[in-house]
Amino acid sequence: MESELAAATAAAPVLAEMAPRQRAEALVAAADALLAAADELVPLAMEETGLAEPRLRGEIKRTAVQLKLFADVAAAGEFLDVRLDAPDPEFVLGPRPDLRRYLVPLGPVLNFAASNFPFAFSVAGGDTASALAAGCPVVVKAHPGHPRLSDRTAQIVGAALPAGALTVIHGQDEGVAALRDERIAAASFTGSLAGGRALAEIAAARPRPIPFYGELGSLNPVVVTPAALAERAAGIAEGFAASVSGSAGQLCTKPGLLFVPDEFASSAAEAFQSVAPHPLLHPGIVDGYTHRRTEILQTAGVTVTVEGAVTDDGVTPTLVETDLATLLKHRDTLLQEAFGPLSIVVRYTPGEPLGAALIDLIEGSLTAGLHIGSAEDSPWLHELVTDLQALSGRVLFNGWPTGVAVTPAMQHGGPFPATTNPTTTSVGTASIGRFLRPVVYQDCPQFLLPLPLRDDNPWNVPQHHSPAGESAAWGSLA
Ligand code: NAP
């Protein structure tokens, strides 16, 4: 660990001083190196995670696209958020100085990689791409579910980056020691509620606390209205089964609860029963899923529609059904994430204030979904949408939450416990903001200013100007 932290510390000023264009070129080179090594890395990922080849080929492509998206973000320079306030002797509150504000990289980032996306949320994944684009070196605490893949990815991708910009450490103790180390300036995490919470507390308890961005578990409720069910019950059943069982349900956006106004589970049974066994990622997840599945199956008031199984060949999906009253009564058991291919269908009474019940029952979630009829509109629906927004970071319609688009407007975060910090995202271009902090220069001579703040703007980054004289008109809303 010592050599990785020392290398990251040495790389920090190098990355910070790279012009946006240079940083972007390094990210493109990293993406190309990753893609070029797909034939070596994908088999290694298959061996270590049990995930299927098509899924992993898609994921490695997504990871490269993500790196290239952040290359464009870096090159555009908008992320620096340069604001220049001209000195203003006529300022309404007394003379205003020359103020020049921008965002600077925080420094070395420790990234606790996820188990379930060995590319897209691991060594070269979104946390790493956004931190590098911000100008921060990254030390990855490898997930023990794919250690060799982690090392190889870091070698391949790291070779395209400045020395020390991307390194890997292994082991729980090393991860904790690195998190406590003064040289680490921020941390990101994707994994369990318990693990994320423990690490967030370590980050907060340091003599110098640091930002910790944890993406934890999520229930991802989906509501089906009576009109939607009447129009397309079979399509909803198929989509639901695919979303719950894809990658053996080991996705943080898996729909864990489906609210329906009528009997529905039996119509979904066929789609669930036809899913082939799929291995789980690692023994810890097998244990966790087995335990949660048993707890749910044994809860009074829960009926089993498709029992599914956990065997040496892998898991097949489990579908159970209950009602709102049972969910309320057994909330401690039923309203925790079951990380694997299990979902709970919950019957509700149409017209009742379902949104309020959801807010009462469900803590923060990454997503909340709604299936509506093609010509449906009502005050009940508007209220429900407002309630779904209150409990989640992504409200989606007539679709399924699994599959997170890598794109500027994406939000992958939500109120606790979906994330430890609801003001940010771990997917999408806004995620770069997690690794930057603002600094303002006041009345600084040009020659001492950082390059993005200078009048001649040698990096050619967007500069937002507030000219003198504006303040007299503030509030006129002209
Ligand atoms: P995990 O057990 O939380 O582990 C994730 C990472 O955090 C690993 O590197 C682990 O290191 C480290 N870690 C966990 N607890 C720690 C602690 N107390 N102190 C120090 N380090 C700690 O997650 P997982 O192995 O990926 O899967 C287990 C559960 O996480 C799943 O059942 C699911 O609930 C959840 N999960 C959520 C997401 C999501 O996207 N939100 C993704 C994957 C998993 P070591 O393993 O080396 O101890």
Coordinates of C-alpha atoms and ligand atoms in Angstrom, one line a residue:
M1 CA 0.0 0.0 0.0
E2 CA 2.8 2.4 0.9
S3 CA 4.2 2.4 -2.7
E4 CA 0.7 2.9 -4.2
L5 CA -0.1 5.9 -1.9
A6 CA 3.3 7.4 -2.5
A7 CA 2.9 7.0 -6.3
A8 CA -0.6 8.6 -6.2
T9 CA 0.7 11.5 -4.1
A10 CA 3.5 12.1 -6.6
A11 CA 1.1 11.9 -9.5
A12 CA -1.4 14.4 -8.0
P13 CA 0.4 17.6 -9.1
V14 CA 1.2 16.1 -12.5
L15 CA -2.5 15.3 -13.2
A16 CA -3.7 18.6 -11.8
E17 CA -1.4 20.6 -14.0
M18 CA -2.2 18.7 -17.2
A19 CA -4.1 20.9 -19.7
P20 CA -7.7 19.7 -20.2
R21 CA -6.9 18.5 -23.7
Q22 CA -3.8 16.5 -22.5
R23 CA -5.9 14.9 -19.7
A24 CA -8.6 14.0 -22.3
E25 CA -6.0 12.4 -24.6
A26 CA -4.8 10.2 -21.7
L27 CA -8.4 9.1 -21.0
V28 CA -8.9 8.2 -24.6
A29 CA -5.7 6.2 -24.6
A30 CA -6.8 4.4 -21.5
A31 CA -10.2 3.5 -23.2
D32 CA -8.4 2.3 -26.3
A33 CA -6.0 0.2 -24.2
L34 CA -8.9 -1.4 -22.4
L35 CA -10.8 -2.3 -25.5
A36 CA -7.7 -3.6 -27.2
A37 CA -7.2 -6.0 -24.3
A38 CA -10.8 -7.3 -24.3
D39 CA -9.9 -10.7 -25.6
E40 CA -7.6 -11.2 -22.6
L41 CA -9.7 -9.4 -19.9
V42 CA -13.1 -10.8 -20.7
P43 CA -12.2 -14.5 -20.2
L44 CA -10.4 -13.5 -17.0
A45 CA -13.6 -11.8 -15.8
M46 CA -15.7 -14.8 -16.8
E47 CA -13.5 -17.1 -14.8
E48 CA -13.4 -14.9 -11.7
T49 CA -17.1 -13.6 -11.6
G50 CA -19.1 -16.3 -13.4
L51 CA -20.8 -13.6 -15.4
A52 CA -21.6 -14.4 -19.0
E53 CA -19.4 -13.4 -22.0
P54 CA -22.0 -11.2 -23.8
R55 CA -22.7 -9.3 -20.6
L56 CA -19.0 -8.8 -20.0
R57 CA -18.3 -7.8 -23.6
G58 CA -21.0 -5.2 -23.3
E59 CA -19.7 -4.0 -20.0
I60 CA -16.1 -3.5 -21.2
K61 CA -17.5 -1.5 -24.1
R62 CA -19.5 0.6 -21.7
T63 CA -16.4 1.2 -19.6
A64 CA -14.5 2.4 -22.6
V65 CA -17.3 4.7 -23.6
Q66 CA -17.4 6.0 -20.1
L67 CA -13.7 6.9 -20.2
K68 CA -14.2 8.6 -23.6
L69 CA -17.2 10.5 -22.2
F70 CA -15.0 11.8 -19.4
A71 CA -12.3 12.6 -22.0
D72 CA -14.8 15.0 -23.6
V73 CA -15.8 16.4 -20.2
A74 CA -12.2 17.1 -19.4
A75 CA -11.5 18.6 -22.9
A76 CA -14.5 20.9 -22.7
G77 CA -13.2 22.5 -19.5
E78 CA -16.7 23.4 -18.3
F79 CA -16.2 21.2 -15.3
L80 CA -13.7 23.8 -13.9
D81 CA -16.7 26.2 -13.5
V82 CA -14.6 29.3 -14.0
R83 CA -16.4 32.4 -12.7
L84 CA -14.8 35.8 -13.1
D85 CA -16.3 38.8 -11.3
A86 CA -14.8 42.0 -12.6
P87 CA -13.8 44.6 -10.0
D88 CA -16.7 47.0 -9.5
P89 CA -16.3 50.3 -7.8
E90 CA -20.1 50.9 -8.2
F91 CA -21.2 47.6 -6.6
V92 CA -24.3 48.2 -4.6
L93 CA -22.8 47.0 -1.3
G94 CA -19.6 48.9 -1.7
P95 CA -16.6 48.3 -4.0
R96 CA -16.2 44.7 -5.2
P97 CA -12.8 43.2 -5.6
D98 CA -11.6 41.2 -8.7
L99 CA -12.8 37.6 -7.9
R100 CA -11.8 34.5 -9.9
R101 CA -13.2 31.2 -8.8
Y102 CA -12.7 27.7 -10.2
L103 CA -12.6 24.1 -9.1
V104 CA -9.4 22.2 -8.3
P105 CA -8.8 18.5 -7.9
L106 CA -9.1 17.2 -4.3
G107 CA -6.0 14.9 -4.6
P108 CA -5.6 11.1 -4.5
V109 CA -9.0 9.2 -4.4
L110 CA -9.5 5.8 -2.9
N111 CA -12.0 3.8 -4.9
F112 CA -13.6 0.7 -3.3
A113 CA -14.5 -1.2 -6.4
A114 CA -17.8 -3.1 -6.8
S115 CA -18.1 -6.9 -7.1
N116 CA -21.0 -6.9 -9.6
F117 CA -19.5 -4.8 -12.4
P118 CA -15.9 -6.0 -12.8
F119 CA -15.3 -3.4 -15.5
A120 CA -17.9 -0.6 -15.3
F121 CA -17.7 -0.1 -11.5
S122 CA -14.3 -1.5 -10.9
V123 CA -10.7 -0.5 -11.6
A124 CA -11.3 1.5 -14.8
G125 CA -15.0 2.2 -14.0
G126 CA -17.0 5.3 -13.5
D127 CA -15.5 6.4 -10.2
T128 CA -12.0 6.1 -11.6
A129 CA -12.9 7.8 -14.9
S130 CA -14.6 10.8 -13.2
A131 CA -11.8 11.2 -10.6
L132 CA -9.1 11.1 -13.3
A133 CA -11.0 13.6 -15.4
A134 CA -11.1 15.8 -12.4
G135 CA -7.3 15.5 -12.2
C136 CA -7.2 13.1 -9.2
P137 CA -5.0 10.0 -9.1
V138 CA -6.9 6.9 -8.1
V139 CA -5.9 4.1 -5.8
V140 CA -8.4 1.2 -6.2
K141 CA -9.1 -1.1 -3.4
A142 CA -9.8 -4.2 -5.5
H143 CA -12.8 -6.3 -4.9
P144 CA -11.7 -9.7 -3.7
G145 CA -14.2 -11.2 -6.2
H146 CA -11.9 -10.4 -9.1
P147 CA -8.4 -9.8 -7.9
R148 CA -6.4 -10.9 -11.0
L149 CA -8.7 -9.0 -13.3
S150 CA -8.2 -5.9 -11.1
D151 CA -4.4 -6.2 -11.3
R152 CA -4.3 -6.8 -15.1
T153 CA -6.8 -4.0 -15.8
A154 CA -4.7 -1.6 -13.7
Q155 CA -1.5 -2.6 -15.6
I156 CA -3.2 -2.2 -19.0
V157 CA -5.1 1.0 -18.4
G158 CA -2.5 2.5 -16.0
A159 CA 0.2 2.3 -18.8
A160 CA -1.8 4.8 -20.8
L161 CA -1.8 7.3 -17.9
P162 CA 0.8 9.3 -16.1
A163 CA 2.9 7.2 -13.7
G164 CA 1.1 6.6 -10.4
A165 CA -2.3 7.8 -11.7
L166 CA -3.9 4.4 -11.3
T167 CA -2.8 1.7 -8.9
V168 CA -4.5 -1.2 -7.0
I169 CA -4.3 -2.4 -3.5
H170 CA -5.8 -5.6 -2.0
G171 CA -7.3 -6.7 1.3
Q172 CA -9.7 -5.3 3.8
D173 CA -7.0 -4.1 6.2
E174 CA -5.1 -2.3 3.4
G175 CA -8.4 -0.6 2.3
V176 CA -9.1 0.6 5.8
A177 CA -5.5 1.7 6.4
A178 CA -5.5 3.6 3.1
L179 CA -8.8 5.3 4.0
R180 CA -7.2 6.5 7.2
D181 CA -4.1 7.7 5.5
E182 CA -3.7 11.5 5.4
R183 CA -2.6 11.3 1.7
I184 CA -6.1 10.1 0.6
A185 CA -8.4 13.1 -0.1
A186 CA -11.7 11.4 -1.0
A187 CA -13.2 8.0 -1.3
S188 CA -15.8 6.3 -3.4
F189 CA -17.5 3.0 -2.8
T190 CA -20.1 0.6 -4.4
G191 CA -21.3 -2.3 -2.3
S192 CA -23.3 -3.2 0.8
L193 CA -25.0 -1.0 3.3
A194 CA -23.0 -2.4 6.2
G195 CA -19.7 -2.0 4.4
G196 CA -20.4 1.4 3.1
R197 CA -21.6 2.6 6.4
A198 CA -18.5 1.3 8.2
L199 CA -16.2 2.9 5.7
A200 CA -18.2 6.2 5.7
E201 CA -17.7 6.4 9.5
I202 CA -14.0 5.8 9.2
A203 CA -13.8 8.6 6.6
A204 CA -15.7 10.9 8.9
A205 CA -13.8 10.0 12.1
R206 CA -10.3 10.8 10.6
P207 CA -8.5 13.7 12.3
R208 CA -9.1 15.4 8.9
P209 CA -12.4 14.0 7.6
I210 CA -12.7 13.5 3.9
P211 CA -15.7 13.2 1.5
F212 CA -16.9 9.6 1.2
Y213 CA -19.3 8.8 -1.7
G214 CA -20.9 5.5 -1.0
E215 CA -23.4 3.8 -3.3
L216 CA -25.2 1.2 -1.3
G217 CA -28.2 -1.0 -1.5
S218 CA -31.5 -0.1 -3.1
L219 CA -35.1 -1.5 -3.3
N220 CA -36.1 0.2 -6.6
P221 CA -39.9 0.0 -6.2
V222 CA -42.0 -0.1 -9.4
V223 CA -45.7 0.7 -9.4
V224 CA -48.1 -0.6 -12.0
T225 CA -51.4 1.3 -12.4
P226 CA -54.7 -0.5 -13.1
A227 CA -54.7 1.0 -16.6
A228 CA -51.2 -0.3 -17.4
L229 CA -52.1 -3.7 -16.1
A230 CA -55.3 -3.9 -18.2
E231 CA -53.4 -2.8 -21.3
R232 CA -50.3 -5.0 -21.2
A233 CA -50.0 -7.4 -18.3
A234 CA -48.1 -10.0 -20.3
G235 CA -45.4 -7.5 -21.5
I236 CA -45.0 -6.1 -18.0
A237 CA -44.6 -9.7 -16.6
E238 CA -41.9 -10.4 -19.2
G239 CA -40.0 -7.2 -18.6
F240 CA -40.2 -7.6 -14.9
A241 CA -38.8 -11.2 -15.0
A242 CA -35.9 -10.1 -17.3
S243 CA -35.1 -7.1 -15.0
V244 CA -35.1 -9.2 -11.8
S245 CA -33.2 -12.1 -13.2
G246 CA -30.6 -10.4 -15.4
S247 CA -27.1 -11.0 -14.1
A248 CA -28.8 -13.2 -11.5
G249 CA -30.3 -10.1 -9.9
Q250 CA -26.9 -8.8 -8.7
L251 CA -27.6 -5.3 -9.8
C252 CA -28.1 -2.3 -7.5
T253 CA -31.1 -1.2 -9.7
K254 CA -32.9 -4.6 -9.6
P255 CA -36.6 -4.0 -9.0
G256 CA -37.0 -5.5 -5.5
L257 CA -40.7 -4.5 -5.1
L258 CA -43.5 -4.4 -7.7
F259 CA -46.8 -2.8 -6.6
V260 CA -49.8 -4.1 -8.5
P261 CA -53.5 -3.3 -8.1
D262 CA -54.7 -6.9 -8.8
E263 CA -53.6 -10.5 -8.9
F264 CA -50.5 -10.5 -11.1
A265 CA -47.7 -12.7 -9.7
S266 CA -49.2 -15.9 -11.3
S267 CA -49.1 -14.3 -14.7
A268 CA -45.4 -13.5 -14.2
A269 CA -44.7 -17.1 -13.0
E270 CA -44.0 -18.5 -16.4
A271 CA -41.4 -15.9 -17.3
F272 CA -39.6 -16.4 -14.0
Q273 CA -39.7 -20.2 -14.2
S274 CA -38.1 -20.2 -17.6
V275 CA -34.8 -18.6 -16.4
A276 CA -31.8 -20.8 -16.4
P277 CA -29.5 -21.1 -13.4
H278 CA -26.8 -18.4 -13.1
P279 CA -23.9 -18.5 -10.7
L280 CA -23.6 -15.8 -8.0
L281 CA -20.5 -13.6 -7.9
H282 CA -18.7 -14.8 -4.8
P283 CA -19.4 -16.9 -1.7
G284 CA -20.2 -13.9 0.4
I285 CA -23.1 -13.0 -1.9
V286 CA -24.3 -16.6 -1.9
D287 CA -24.4 -16.5 1.9
G288 CA -26.1 -13.1 2.0
Y289 CA -28.7 -14.0 -0.7
T290 CA -29.5 -17.4 0.9
H291 CA -30.0 -15.8 4.2
R292 CA -32.3 -13.0 2.9
R293 CA -34.3 -15.4 0.7
T294 CA -34.9 -17.7 3.6
E295 CA -36.0 -14.9 5.8
I296 CA -38.5 -13.6 3.2
L297 CA -39.9 -17.1 2.3
Q298 CA -40.5 -17.7 6.0
T299 CA -42.3 -14.4 6.7
A300 CA -46.0 -14.9 7.6
G301 CA -48.3 -13.3 5.0
V302 CA -45.9 -13.9 2.1
T303 CA -47.0 -16.4 -0.4
V304 CA -44.5 -18.1 -2.8
T305 CA -45.3 -17.9 -6.5
V306 CA -42.0 -19.2 -7.9
E307 CA -39.7 -20.7 -5.3
G308 CA -36.5 -20.7 -7.3
A309 CA -33.4 -22.3 -5.8
V310 CA -29.8 -21.8 -4.7
T311 CA -27.8 -24.8 -5.9
D312 CA -24.2 -25.5 -6.8
D313 CA -25.2 -24.8 -10.5
G314 CA -26.3 -21.4 -9.6
V315 CA -29.5 -19.6 -8.6
T316 CA -32.9 -19.5 -10.3
P317 CA -35.2 -16.6 -9.5
T318 CA -37.7 -16.4 -6.6
L319 CA -41.0 -14.5 -6.8
V320 CA -43.2 -14.0 -3.8
E321 CA -46.4 -12.0 -3.3
T322 CA -47.9 -10.1 -0.3
D323 CA -49.9 -7.0 0.5
L324 CA -49.2 -3.6 1.9
A325 CA -50.4 -4.5 5.4
T326 CA -47.8 -7.4 5.6
L327 CA -45.1 -5.2 4.2
L328 CA -45.8 -2.7 7.0
K329 CA -46.0 -5.4 9.7
H330 CA -42.7 -7.1 8.6
R331 CA -40.9 -4.1 7.3
D332 CA -37.6 -5.0 9.0
T333 CA -37.5 -8.3 7.2
L334 CA -39.1 -7.5 3.9
L335 CA -37.7 -4.0 3.2
Q336 CA -34.0 -4.8 3.1
E337 CA -32.3 -5.5 -0.2
A338 CA -32.0 -9.1 -1.2
F339 CA -29.0 -9.0 -3.6
G340 CA -29.9 -11.7 -6.1
P341 CA -32.8 -12.7 -8.3
L342 CA -35.7 -12.2 -5.9
S343 CA -38.6 -9.8 -6.0
I344 CA -41.7 -9.2 -4.0
V345 CA -45.0 -8.4 -5.7
V346 CA -47.2 -6.3 -3.4
R347 CA -51.0 -5.8 -4.0
Y348 CA -52.4 -2.3 -3.3
T349 CA -55.9 -0.9 -3.5
P350 CA -56.4 1.5 -6.4
G351 CA -57.3 5.0 -5.4
E352 CA -55.7 4.8 -2.0
P353 CA -52.8 7.2 -1.3
L354 CA -50.1 4.7 -2.4
G355 CA -47.3 7.3 -2.6
A356 CA -47.6 8.2 1.1
A357 CA -47.4 4.5 2.0
L358 CA -44.3 4.1 -0.2
I359 CA -42.7 7.1 1.5
D360 CA -43.5 5.6 4.9
L361 CA -42.2 2.2 4.0
I362 CA -39.2 2.8 1.7
E363 CA -36.1 4.7 2.7
G364 CA -34.1 6.2 -0.1
S365 CA -33.8 4.3 -3.3
L366 CA -31.7 4.7 -6.4
T367 CA -34.8 4.5 -8.6
A368 CA -38.5 4.4 -8.6
G369 CA -40.6 3.2 -11.6
L370 CA -44.1 3.7 -12.8
H371 CA -46.0 1.8 -15.5
I372 CA -49.1 3.8 -16.7
G373 CA -51.8 3.5 -19.2
S374 CA -51.4 5.1 -22.6
A375 CA -54.1 7.7 -22.0
E376 CA -53.9 7.8 -18.2
D377 CA -54.0 11.0 -16.2
S378 CA -55.3 11.8 -12.7
P379 CA -54.5 13.8 -9.6
W380 CA -53.6 10.5 -7.9
L381 CA -50.9 9.9 -10.6
H382 CA -49.5 13.4 -10.2
E383 CA -49.2 12.9 -6.5
L384 CA -47.6 9.5 -6.9
V385 CA -44.9 11.0 -9.2
T386 CA -44.1 13.7 -6.6
D387 CA -43.8 10.9 -4.0
L388 CA -41.6 8.8 -6.1
Q389 CA -39.3 11.8 -6.6
A390 CA -39.1 12.3 -2.9
L391 CA -37.8 8.8 -2.3
S392 CA -35.4 8.3 -5.2
G393 CA -32.8 9.7 -7.6
R394 CA -34.3 8.4 -10.9
V395 CA -38.0 8.3 -11.7
L396 CA -38.7 6.2 -14.7
F397 CA -41.8 5.4 -16.8
N398 CA -42.9 2.3 -18.6
G399 CA -39.5 0.7 -18.3
W400 CA -37.2 -1.1 -15.9
P401 CA -34.5 0.3 -13.7
T402 CA -31.7 -2.1 -14.6
G403 CA -29.5 -0.7 -17.3
V404 CA -28.1 2.7 -16.4
A405 CA -27.4 4.9 -19.4
V406 CA -23.9 6.4 -19.4
T407 CA -24.8 9.9 -20.4
P408 CA -24.7 13.5 -19.2
A409 CA -28.1 13.7 -17.6
M410 CA -27.9 10.3 -15.8
Q411 CA -28.5 10.4 -12.0
H412 CA -27.3 7.3 -10.2
G413 CA -27.7 8.1 -6.5
G414 CA -30.5 8.9 -4.1
P415 CA -31.4 9.6 -0.5
F416 CA -29.8 7.4 2.2
P417 CA -29.4 4.4 2.2
A418 CA -29.2 4.4 -1.6
T419 CA -26.1 6.6 -1.2
T420 CA -24.3 8.2 1.7
N421 CA -24.4 11.6 -0.1
P422 CA -27.7 12.4 -1.9
T423 CA -26.3 15.5 -3.6
T424 CA -24.2 13.6 -6.1
T425 CA -24.2 10.8 -8.7
S426 CA -21.8 8.0 -9.5
V427 CA -22.8 7.7 -13.2
G428 CA -23.0 10.5 -15.7
T429 CA -20.9 13.6 -16.1
A430 CA -22.1 15.3 -12.9
S431 CA -20.1 12.7 -11.0
I432 CA -16.9 14.6 -11.7
G433 CA -18.0 17.2 -9.1
R434 CA -17.4 14.7 -6.3
F435 CA -13.6 15.1 -6.7
L436 CA -13.3 18.9 -7.0
R437 CA -13.3 21.8 -4.6
P438 CA -13.7 25.5 -5.2
V439 CA -11.0 28.1 -4.7
V440 CA -11.4 31.8 -5.4
Y441 CA -8.5 34.2 -6.1
Q442 CA -9.1 37.8 -5.0
D443 CA -7.2 40.7 -6.6
C444 CA -4.5 38.3 -7.7
P445 CA -2.0 39.7 -10.3
Q446 CA -2.4 38.0 -13.7
F447 CA 1.1 36.4 -13.7
L448 CA 0.3 34.6 -10.4
L449 CA -3.1 33.3 -11.5
P450 CA -3.7 29.7 -12.4
L451 CA -4.0 29.4 -16.2
P452 CA -7.8 28.9 -16.4
L453 CA -8.4 32.1 -14.5
R454 CA -6.2 34.4 -16.7
D455 CA -7.6 37.0 -19.1
D456 CA -5.7 35.4 -22.0
N457 CA -7.2 32.0 -21.1
P458 CA -4.3 29.8 -22.4
W459 CA -6.3 26.6 -21.8
N460 CA -9.2 28.1 -23.7
V461 CA -11.8 27.0 -21.1
P462 CA -15.3 28.5 -20.8
Q463 CA -15.1 31.5 -18.5
H464 CA -18.4 33.0 -17.1
H465 CA -18.0 36.7 -16.6
S466 CA -19.9 39.0 -14.3
P467 CA -19.1 42.5 -15.5
A468 CA -19.0 45.6 -13.4
G469 CA -22.3 47.5 -13.0
E470 CA -24.7 44.6 -13.0
S471 CA -25.6 44.7 -9.3
A472 CA -27.7 47.9 -9.7
A473 CA -30.1 45.9 -11.9
W474 CA -30.3 42.7 -9.7
G475 CA -33.8 41.7 -8.9
S476 CA -35.3 43.7 -11.8
L477 CA -35.8 40.3 -13.5
A478 CA -35.4 42.1 -16.9
Ligands
NAP1 P1 -19.2 -5.4 0.3 O1 -19.2 -6.6 1.1 O2 -19.8 -4.2 0.8 O3 -17.7 -5.1 -0.2 C1 -17.4 -4.1 -1.0 C2 -16.0 -3.6 -0.7 O4 -15.9 -3.0 0.5 C3 -15.0 -4.8 -0.7 O5 -13.8 -4.3 -1.2 C4 -14.8 -5.0 0.8 O6 -13.6 -5.5 1.1 C5 -15.0 -3.6 1.4 N1 -15.6 -3.7 2.7 C6 -16.9 -4.1 3.0 N2 -17.1 -4.0 4.3 C7 -16.0 -3.5 4.9 C8 -15.6 -3.1 6.2 N3 -16.4 -3.3 7.2 N4 -14.4 -2.6 6.4 C9 -13.5 -2.5 5.4 N5 -13.8 -2.8 4.1 C10 -15.0 -3.3 3.8 O7 -20.0 -5.7 -1.1 P2 -20.0 -6.9 -2.1 O8 -19.0 -7.9 -1.7 O9 -19.9 -6.4 -3.4 O10 -21.4 -7.5 -2.0 C11 -22.1 -7.7 -0.8 C12 -23.4 -6.9 -0.8 O11 -23.2 -5.6 -1.3 C13 -24.4 -7.5 -1.7 O12 -25.1 -8.5 -1.1 C14 -25.3 -6.2 -1.9 O13 -26.2 -6.1 -0.9 C15 -24.4 -5.1 -1.9 N6 -24.0 -4.6 -3.3 C16 -24.5 -3.4 -3.7 C17 -24.1 -2.9 -4.9 C18 -24.6 -1.6 -5.4 O14 -24.4 -1.3 -6.5 N7 -25.2 -0.7 -4.5 C19 -23.2 -3.5 -5.7 C20 -22.7 -4.7 -5.2 C21 -23.1 -5.2 -4.0 P3 -13.3 -7.0 1.5 O15 -14.2 -7.8 0.7 O16 -11.9 -7.2 1.2 O17 -13.6 -7.1 3.0

